[in-house]
Coordinates of C-alpha atoms in Angstrom, one line a residue:
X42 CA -8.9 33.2 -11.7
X43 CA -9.8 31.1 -8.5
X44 CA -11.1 27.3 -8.5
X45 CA -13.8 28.9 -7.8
X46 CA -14.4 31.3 -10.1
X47 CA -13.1 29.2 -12.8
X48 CA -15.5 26.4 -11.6
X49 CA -18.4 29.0 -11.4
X50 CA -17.4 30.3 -15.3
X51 CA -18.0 26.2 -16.4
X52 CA -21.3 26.3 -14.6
X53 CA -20.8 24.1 -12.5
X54 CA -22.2 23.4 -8.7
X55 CA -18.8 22.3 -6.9
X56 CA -15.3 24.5 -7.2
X57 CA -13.1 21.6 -8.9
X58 CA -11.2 23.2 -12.2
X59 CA -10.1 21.2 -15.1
X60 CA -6.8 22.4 -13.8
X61 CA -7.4 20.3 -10.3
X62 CA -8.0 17.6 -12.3
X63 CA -5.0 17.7 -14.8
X64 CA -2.7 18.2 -11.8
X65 CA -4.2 15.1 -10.1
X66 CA -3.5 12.9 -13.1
X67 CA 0.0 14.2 -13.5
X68 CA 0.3 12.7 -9.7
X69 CA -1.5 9.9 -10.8
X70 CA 0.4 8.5 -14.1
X71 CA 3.9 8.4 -11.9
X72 CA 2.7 5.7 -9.1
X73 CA 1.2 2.4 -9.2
X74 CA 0.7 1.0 -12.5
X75 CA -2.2 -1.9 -11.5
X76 CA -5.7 -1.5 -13.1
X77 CA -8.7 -2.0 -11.5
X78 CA -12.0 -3.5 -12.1
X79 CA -12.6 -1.7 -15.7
X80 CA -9.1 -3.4 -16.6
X81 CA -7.9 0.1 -18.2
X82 CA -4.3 0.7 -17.8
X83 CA -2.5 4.3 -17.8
X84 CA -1.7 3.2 -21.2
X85 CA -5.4 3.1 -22.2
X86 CA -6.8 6.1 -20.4
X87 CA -3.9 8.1 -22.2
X88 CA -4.8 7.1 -25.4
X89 CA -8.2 8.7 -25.0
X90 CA -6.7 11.3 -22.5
X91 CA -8.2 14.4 -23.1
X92 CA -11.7 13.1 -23.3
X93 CA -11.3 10.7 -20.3
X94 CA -10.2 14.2 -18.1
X95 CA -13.0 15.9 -19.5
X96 CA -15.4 13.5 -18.4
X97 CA -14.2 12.7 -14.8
X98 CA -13.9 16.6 -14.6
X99 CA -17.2 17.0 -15.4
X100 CA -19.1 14.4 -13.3
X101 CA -17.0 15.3 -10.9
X102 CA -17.7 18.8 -10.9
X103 CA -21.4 17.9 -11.3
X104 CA -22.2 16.0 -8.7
X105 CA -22.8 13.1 -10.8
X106 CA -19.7 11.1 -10.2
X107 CA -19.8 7.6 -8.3
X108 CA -16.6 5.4 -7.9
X109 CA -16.7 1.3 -9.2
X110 CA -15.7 -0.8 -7.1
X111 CA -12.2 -1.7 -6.4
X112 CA -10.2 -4.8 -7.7
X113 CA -9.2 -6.4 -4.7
X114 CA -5.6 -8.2 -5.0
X115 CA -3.5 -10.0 -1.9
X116 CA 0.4 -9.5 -1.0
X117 CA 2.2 -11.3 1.7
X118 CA 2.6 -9.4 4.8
X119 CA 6.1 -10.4 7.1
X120 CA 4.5 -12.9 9.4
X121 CA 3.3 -15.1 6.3
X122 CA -0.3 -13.9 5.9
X123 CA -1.6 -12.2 3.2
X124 CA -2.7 -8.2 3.0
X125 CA -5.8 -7.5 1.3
X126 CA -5.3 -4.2 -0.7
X127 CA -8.1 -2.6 -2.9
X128 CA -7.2 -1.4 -6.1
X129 CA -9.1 1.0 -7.9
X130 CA -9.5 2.0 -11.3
X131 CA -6.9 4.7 -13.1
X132 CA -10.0 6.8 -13.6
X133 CA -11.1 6.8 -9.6
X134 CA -7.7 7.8 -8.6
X135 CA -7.2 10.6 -10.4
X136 CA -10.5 11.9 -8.5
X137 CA -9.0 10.8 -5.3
X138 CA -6.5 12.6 -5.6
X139 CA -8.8 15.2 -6.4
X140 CA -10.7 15.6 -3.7
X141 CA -7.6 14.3 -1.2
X142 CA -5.6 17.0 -2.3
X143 CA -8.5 20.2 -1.6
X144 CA -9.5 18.3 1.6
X145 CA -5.3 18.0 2.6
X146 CA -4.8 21.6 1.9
X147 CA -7.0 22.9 4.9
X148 CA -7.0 19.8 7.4
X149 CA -3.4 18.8 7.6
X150 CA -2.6 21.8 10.1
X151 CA -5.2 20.2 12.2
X152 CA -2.4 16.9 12.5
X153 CA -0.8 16.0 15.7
X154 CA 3.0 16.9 15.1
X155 CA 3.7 13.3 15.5
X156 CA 1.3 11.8 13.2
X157 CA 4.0 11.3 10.4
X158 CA 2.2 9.0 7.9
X159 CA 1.6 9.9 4.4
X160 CA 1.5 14.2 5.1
X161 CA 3.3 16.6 3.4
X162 CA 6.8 17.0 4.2
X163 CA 5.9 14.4 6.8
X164 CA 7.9 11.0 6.9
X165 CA 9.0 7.2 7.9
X166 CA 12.3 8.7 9.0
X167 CA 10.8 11.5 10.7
X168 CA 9.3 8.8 12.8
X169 CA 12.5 6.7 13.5
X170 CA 14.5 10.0 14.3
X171 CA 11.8 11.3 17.1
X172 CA 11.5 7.4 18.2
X173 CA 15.3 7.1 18.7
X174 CA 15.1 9.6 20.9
X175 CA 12.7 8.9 23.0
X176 CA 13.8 5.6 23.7
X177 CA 16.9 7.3 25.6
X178 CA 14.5 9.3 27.6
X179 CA 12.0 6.8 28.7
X180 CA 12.7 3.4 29.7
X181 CA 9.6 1.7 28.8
X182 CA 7.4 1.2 25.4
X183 CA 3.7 0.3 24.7
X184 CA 4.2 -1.7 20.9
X185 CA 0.5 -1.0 19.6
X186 CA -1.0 -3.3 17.1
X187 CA -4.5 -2.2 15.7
X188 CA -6.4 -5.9 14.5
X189 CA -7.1 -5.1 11.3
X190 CA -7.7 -1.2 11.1
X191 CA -8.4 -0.5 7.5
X192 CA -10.8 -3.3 7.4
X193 CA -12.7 -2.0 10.9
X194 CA -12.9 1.5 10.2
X195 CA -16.4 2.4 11.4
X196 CA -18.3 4.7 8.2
X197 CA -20.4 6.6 11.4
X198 CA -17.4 7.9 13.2
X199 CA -15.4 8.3 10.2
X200 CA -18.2 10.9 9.2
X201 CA -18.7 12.0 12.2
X202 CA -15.0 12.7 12.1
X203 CA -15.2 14.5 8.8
X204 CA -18.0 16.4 9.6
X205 CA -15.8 18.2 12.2
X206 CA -13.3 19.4 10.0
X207 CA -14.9 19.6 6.5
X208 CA -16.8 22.4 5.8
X209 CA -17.7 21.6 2.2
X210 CA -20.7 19.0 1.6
X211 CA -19.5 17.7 -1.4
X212 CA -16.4 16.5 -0.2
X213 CA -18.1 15.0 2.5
X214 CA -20.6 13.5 -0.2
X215 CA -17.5 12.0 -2.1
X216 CA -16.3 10.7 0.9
X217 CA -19.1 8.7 1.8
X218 CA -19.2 7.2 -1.9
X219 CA -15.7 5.7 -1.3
X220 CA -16.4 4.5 2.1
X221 CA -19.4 2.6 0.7
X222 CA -18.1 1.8 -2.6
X223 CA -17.8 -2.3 -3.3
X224 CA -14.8 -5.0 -3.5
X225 CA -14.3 -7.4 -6.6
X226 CA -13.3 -10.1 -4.8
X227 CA -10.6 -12.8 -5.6
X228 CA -13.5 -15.1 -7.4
X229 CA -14.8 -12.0 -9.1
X230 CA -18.0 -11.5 -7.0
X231 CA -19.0 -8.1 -5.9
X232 CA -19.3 -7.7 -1.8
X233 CA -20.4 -4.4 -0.2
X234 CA -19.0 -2.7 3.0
X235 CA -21.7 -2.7 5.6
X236 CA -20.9 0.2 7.3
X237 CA -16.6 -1.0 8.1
X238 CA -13.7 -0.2 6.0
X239 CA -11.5 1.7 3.7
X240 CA -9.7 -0.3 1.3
X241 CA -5.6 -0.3 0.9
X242 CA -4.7 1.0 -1.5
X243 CA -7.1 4.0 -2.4
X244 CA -5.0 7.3 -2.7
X245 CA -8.3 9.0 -0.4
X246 CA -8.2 6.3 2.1
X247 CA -4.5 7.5 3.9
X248 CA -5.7 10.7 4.6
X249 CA -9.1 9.6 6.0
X250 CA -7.3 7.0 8.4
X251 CA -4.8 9.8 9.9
X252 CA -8.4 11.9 10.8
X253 CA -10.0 8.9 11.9
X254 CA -6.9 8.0 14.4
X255 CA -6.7 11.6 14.8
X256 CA -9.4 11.7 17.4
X257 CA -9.5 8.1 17.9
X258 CA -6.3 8.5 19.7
X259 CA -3.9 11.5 19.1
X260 CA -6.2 14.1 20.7
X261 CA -7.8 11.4 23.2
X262 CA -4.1 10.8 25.0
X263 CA -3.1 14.0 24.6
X264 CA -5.6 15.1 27.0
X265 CA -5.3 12.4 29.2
X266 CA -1.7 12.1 29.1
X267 CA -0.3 15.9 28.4
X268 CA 3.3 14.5 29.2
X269 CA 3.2 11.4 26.9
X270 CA 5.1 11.0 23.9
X271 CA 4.5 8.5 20.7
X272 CA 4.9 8.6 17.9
X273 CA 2.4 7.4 14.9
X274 CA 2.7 6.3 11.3
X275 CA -0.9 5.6 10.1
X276 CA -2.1 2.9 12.0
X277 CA 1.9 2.0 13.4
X278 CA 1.9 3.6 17.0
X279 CA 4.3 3.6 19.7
X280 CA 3.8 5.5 23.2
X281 CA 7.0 5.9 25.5
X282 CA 6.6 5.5 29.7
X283 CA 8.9 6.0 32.2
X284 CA 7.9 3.0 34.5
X285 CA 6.5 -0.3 34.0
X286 CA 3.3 0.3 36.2
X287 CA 2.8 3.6 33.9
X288 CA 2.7 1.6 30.7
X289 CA 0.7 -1.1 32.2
X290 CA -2.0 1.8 33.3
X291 CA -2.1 3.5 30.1
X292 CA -2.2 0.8 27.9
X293 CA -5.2 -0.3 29.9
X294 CA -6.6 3.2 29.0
X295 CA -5.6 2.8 25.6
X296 CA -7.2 -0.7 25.0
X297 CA -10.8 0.8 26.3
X298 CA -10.1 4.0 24.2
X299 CA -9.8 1.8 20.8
X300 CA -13.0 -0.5 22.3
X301 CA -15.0 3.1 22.4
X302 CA -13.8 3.3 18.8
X303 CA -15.0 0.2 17.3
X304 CA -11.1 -1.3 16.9
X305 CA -9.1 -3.9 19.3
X306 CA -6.1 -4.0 20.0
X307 CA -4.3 -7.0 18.7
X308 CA -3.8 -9.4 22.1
X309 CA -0.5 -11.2 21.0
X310 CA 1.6 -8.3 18.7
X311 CA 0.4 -5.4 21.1
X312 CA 3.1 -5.4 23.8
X313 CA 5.4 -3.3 26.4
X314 CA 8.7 -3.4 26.0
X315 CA 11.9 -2.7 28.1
X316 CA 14.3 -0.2 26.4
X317 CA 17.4 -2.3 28.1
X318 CA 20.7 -0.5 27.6
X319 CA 24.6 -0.3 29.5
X320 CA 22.5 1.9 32.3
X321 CA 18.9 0.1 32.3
X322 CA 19.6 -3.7 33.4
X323 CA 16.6 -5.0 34.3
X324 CA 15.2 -8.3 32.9
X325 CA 11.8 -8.0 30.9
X326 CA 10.4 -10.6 28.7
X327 CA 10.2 -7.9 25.7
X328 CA 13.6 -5.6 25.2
X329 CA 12.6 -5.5 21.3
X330 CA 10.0 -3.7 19.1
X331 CA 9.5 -3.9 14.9
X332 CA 8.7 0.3 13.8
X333 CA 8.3 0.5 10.3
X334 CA 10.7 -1.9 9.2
X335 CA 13.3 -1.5 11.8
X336 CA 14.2 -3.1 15.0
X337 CA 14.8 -1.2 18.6
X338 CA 16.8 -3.5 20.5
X339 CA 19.9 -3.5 22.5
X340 CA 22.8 -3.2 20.4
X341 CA 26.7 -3.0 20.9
X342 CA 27.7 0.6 20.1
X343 CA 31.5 2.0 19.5
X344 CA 30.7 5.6 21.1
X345 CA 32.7 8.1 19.1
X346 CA 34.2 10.1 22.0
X347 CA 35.9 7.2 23.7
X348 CA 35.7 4.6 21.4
X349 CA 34.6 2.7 24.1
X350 CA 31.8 -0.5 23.7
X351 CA 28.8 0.3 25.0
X352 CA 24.9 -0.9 24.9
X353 CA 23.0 1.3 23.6
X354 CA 18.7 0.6 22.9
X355 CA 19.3 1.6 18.7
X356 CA 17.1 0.6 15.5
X357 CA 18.5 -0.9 12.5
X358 CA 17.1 -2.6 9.7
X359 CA 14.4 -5.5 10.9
X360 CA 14.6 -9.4 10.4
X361 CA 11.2 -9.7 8.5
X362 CA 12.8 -7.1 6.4
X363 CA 15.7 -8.5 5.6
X364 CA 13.8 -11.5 5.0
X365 CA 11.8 -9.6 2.1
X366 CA 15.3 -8.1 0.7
X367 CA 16.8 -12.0 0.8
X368 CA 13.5 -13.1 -1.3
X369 CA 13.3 -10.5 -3.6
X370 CA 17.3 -10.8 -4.2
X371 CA 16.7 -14.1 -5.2
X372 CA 14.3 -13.9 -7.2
X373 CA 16.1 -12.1 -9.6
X374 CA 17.6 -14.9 -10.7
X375 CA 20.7 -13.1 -11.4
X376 CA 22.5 -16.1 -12.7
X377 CA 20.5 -16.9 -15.2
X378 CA 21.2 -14.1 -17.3
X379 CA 24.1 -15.3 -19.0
X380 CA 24.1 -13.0 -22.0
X381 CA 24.1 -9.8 -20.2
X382 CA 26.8 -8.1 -19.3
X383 CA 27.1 -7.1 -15.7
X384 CA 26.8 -3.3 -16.5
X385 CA 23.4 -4.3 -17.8
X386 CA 22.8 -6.5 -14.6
X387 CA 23.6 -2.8 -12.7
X388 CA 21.5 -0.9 -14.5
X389 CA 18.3 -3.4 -13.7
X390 CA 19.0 -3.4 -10.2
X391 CA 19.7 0.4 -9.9
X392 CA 16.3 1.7 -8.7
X393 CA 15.6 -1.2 -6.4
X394 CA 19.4 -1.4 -4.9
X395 CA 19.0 2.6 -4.8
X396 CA 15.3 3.0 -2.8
X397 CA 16.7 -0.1 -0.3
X398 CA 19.8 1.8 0.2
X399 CA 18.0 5.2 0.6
X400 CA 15.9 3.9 3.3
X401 CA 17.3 1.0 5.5
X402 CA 20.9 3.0 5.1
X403 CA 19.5 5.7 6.8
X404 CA 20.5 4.0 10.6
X405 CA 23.6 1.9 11.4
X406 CA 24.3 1.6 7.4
X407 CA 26.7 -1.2 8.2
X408 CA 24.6 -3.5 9.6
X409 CA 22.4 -3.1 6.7
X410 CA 24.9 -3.4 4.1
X411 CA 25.2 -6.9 5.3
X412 CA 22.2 -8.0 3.3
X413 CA 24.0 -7.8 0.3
X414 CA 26.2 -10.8 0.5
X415 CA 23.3 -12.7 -1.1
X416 CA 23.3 -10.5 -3.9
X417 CA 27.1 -11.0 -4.3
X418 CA 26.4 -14.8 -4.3
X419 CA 24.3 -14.6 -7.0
X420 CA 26.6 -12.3 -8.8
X421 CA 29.3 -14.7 -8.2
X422 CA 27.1 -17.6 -9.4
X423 CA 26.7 -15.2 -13.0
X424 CA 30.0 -14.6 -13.1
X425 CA 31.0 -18.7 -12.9
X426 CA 28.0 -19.2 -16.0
X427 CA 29.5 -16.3 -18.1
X428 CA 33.3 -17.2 -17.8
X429 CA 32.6 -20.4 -17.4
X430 CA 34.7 -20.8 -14.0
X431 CA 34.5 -23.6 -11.6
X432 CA 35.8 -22.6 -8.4
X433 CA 33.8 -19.8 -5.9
X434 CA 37.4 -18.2 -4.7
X435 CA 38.3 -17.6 -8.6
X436 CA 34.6 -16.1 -9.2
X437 CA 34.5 -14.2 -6.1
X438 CA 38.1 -12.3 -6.5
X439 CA 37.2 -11.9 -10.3
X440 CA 34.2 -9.4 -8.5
X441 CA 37.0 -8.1 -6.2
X442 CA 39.1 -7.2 -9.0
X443 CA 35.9 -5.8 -11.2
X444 CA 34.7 -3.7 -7.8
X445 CA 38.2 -2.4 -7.8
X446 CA 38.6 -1.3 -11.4
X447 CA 34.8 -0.1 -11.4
X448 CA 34.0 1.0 -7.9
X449 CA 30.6 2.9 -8.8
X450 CA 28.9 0.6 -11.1
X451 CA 26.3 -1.0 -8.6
X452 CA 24.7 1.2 -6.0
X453 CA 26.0 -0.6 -3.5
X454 CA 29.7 -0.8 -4.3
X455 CA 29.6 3.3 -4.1
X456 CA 28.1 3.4 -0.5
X457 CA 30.7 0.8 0.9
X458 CA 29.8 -2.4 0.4
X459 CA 33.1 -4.7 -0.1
X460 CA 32.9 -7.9 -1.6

């Protein structure tokens, strides 16, 4: 039987299944646990599962269904500030997902093939791979910063947009509820939209951001500049140029483009950059860039045919992020736990240890692996409260001689790391 059909058996106007819904809250139940405004936790809606499906099935089905508002919380973004992310409730992202996944199913081949962000079998190292690249073949880069893009999403283009490429009215209809749908704020007061925005942090809200940029800007310099190559994650874009006058050009084009749009460019992170290297010399005030949590900039390279010394323009893991690593290291408080045993100390830290590995080790893994000297001080510092030793040297070659006789019991000791 077909969504449809099966839909059309319950009675209902719109083809959503029980079965659509009961895949969405598998999706749902292994991600973010944070509740929203109704303060219901997985937990909760799982105690009452069956009947909490049936009902968000049904509305949903029916027409009836209208998202609360979402909870809105804050997290510190890597210049300091804070990131204003919307949360909603376990309930509103199961229909998200819902309606994001028919929606994704026939719009996604639509996608520029550099549009990477939050697609299927799309990703962040997909990205960094085609970006590495291209910073050998063109010397220049325009750095693009969008002020504040989720917040400045305009609702009338964004259905505009969707009206291009959704057939179905009551996805549209759905669409439109979410756009408009209210923040708790901070103090607890309710504010509406007023025709900008998509919260963070909605499941819907990724996929409506790639359409919106979609037109606001894949297809736009794709017409005007065949030949150009970028390379976009969300609302992270770079473009490559071969010449400075080239970048300076289209990044006036680019600037009026987002002004047509509704968005800005953001006048002091938006930037061109030089990709200097052994063979491009020239002095420029920017030879750096930040891409989604790495740095391009020159860097000394041992080139494996010669094993010769060379500048190369390469990406490894960024400052601001090995800043967040540092914090969040030492936060742990590793030393503190003085009744563990450090087995138990490797198995808290796998997960976390194992997603920072799988990501930042992906380019020059050695520079990265650096970061982890602050994690071996405050092993050290747990290992002087446990056995009670004084001196650093004694602590830190009692480590040695534990990573020696036990080289696989932290993630990081099996992928090279030496104390």
């Amino acid at each position: 039987m077909t969504k449809t059909e099966e839909t059309q058996s319950h009675g209902k106007p719109f083809p959503v299944s029980k079965q659509m819904a009961w895949d969405a809250y598998q999706k749902v139940k292994t991600k973010g646990k944070a509740h929203g405004v109704d303060e219901m936790s997985m937990k909760d809606f799982e105690e009452k599962l069956s009947g909490n499906l049936y009902k968000i099935w049904n509305r949903l089905a029916s027409g009836t269904y209208f998202p609360p508002a979402v909870r809105e919380v804050e997290i510190p973004k890597k210049e300091g500030k804070m990131r204003k992310l919307g949360i909603p409730t376990v309930g509103d992202r199961i229909v998200q997902t819902v309606v994001k996944d028919y929606m994704e199913s026939s719009i996604d081949r639509l996608f520029h093939e550099h549009s990477h962000g939050y697609r299927p079998q799309k990703s962040a190292h997909q990205a960094l791979e085609v970006a590495r690249v291209n910073v050998k073949r063109h010397d220049w880069v325009i750095d693009m910063d969008i002020k504040g893009f989720f917040d400045n999403i305009s609702h009338e283009l964004m259905l505009k947009a969707l009206d291009k490429v959704v057939a179905e009215k009551w996805v549209r209809m759905y669409c439109k509820r979410w756009l408009e749908m209210p923040v708790q704020k901070l103090d607890g007061s309710i504010v509406g939209k007023e025709g900008l925005g998509t919260p963070q942090g909605g499941v819907v809200s990724p996929l409506l951001a790639n359409l919106f940029l979609h037109y606001a800007f894949d297809m736009w310099i794709t017409r005007q500049h065949p030949a150009i190559s970028f390379e976009r994650y969300a609302d992270d874009v770079i473009v490559h140029c071969n010449t400075r006058e080239e970048a300076e050009v289209i990044l006036f084009q680019i600037t009026g483009r987002m002004t047509q749009c509704q968005l800005e460019l953001h006048p002091l992170k938006t930037k061109i950059v030089y990709c200097k290297d052994f063979k491009r010399k020239d002095k420029h005030e920017h030879v750096q860039f930040d891409f989604l949590g790495f740095s391009f900039q020159p860097r000394s390279t041992i080139l494996k045919r010669s094993g010769s010394i060379r500048t190369q323009f390469d990406l490894a893991i960024s400052r601001a992020s090995q800043k967040k690593i540092v914090e969040e290291v030492n936060s742990f408080r590793i030393h503190r736990w003085s009744n563990g045993t450090i087995e138990e100390i490797a198995d808290e830290l796998y997960s976390k240890l194992q997603g920072w590995i799988n990501y930042y080790g992906k380019f020059r893994k050695w520079e990265f692996l650096n970061i982890f000297r602050r994690l071996s001080y405050r092993l050290m510092r747990w290992v002087q409260n446990r056995y009670k030793i004084l001196g650093v040297n004694e602590a830190y070659e009692w480590l040695r001689l534990y990573q020696k006789e036990h080289p696989n019991l932290f993630v990081h000791w099996r992928v090279g790391f030496k104390q």
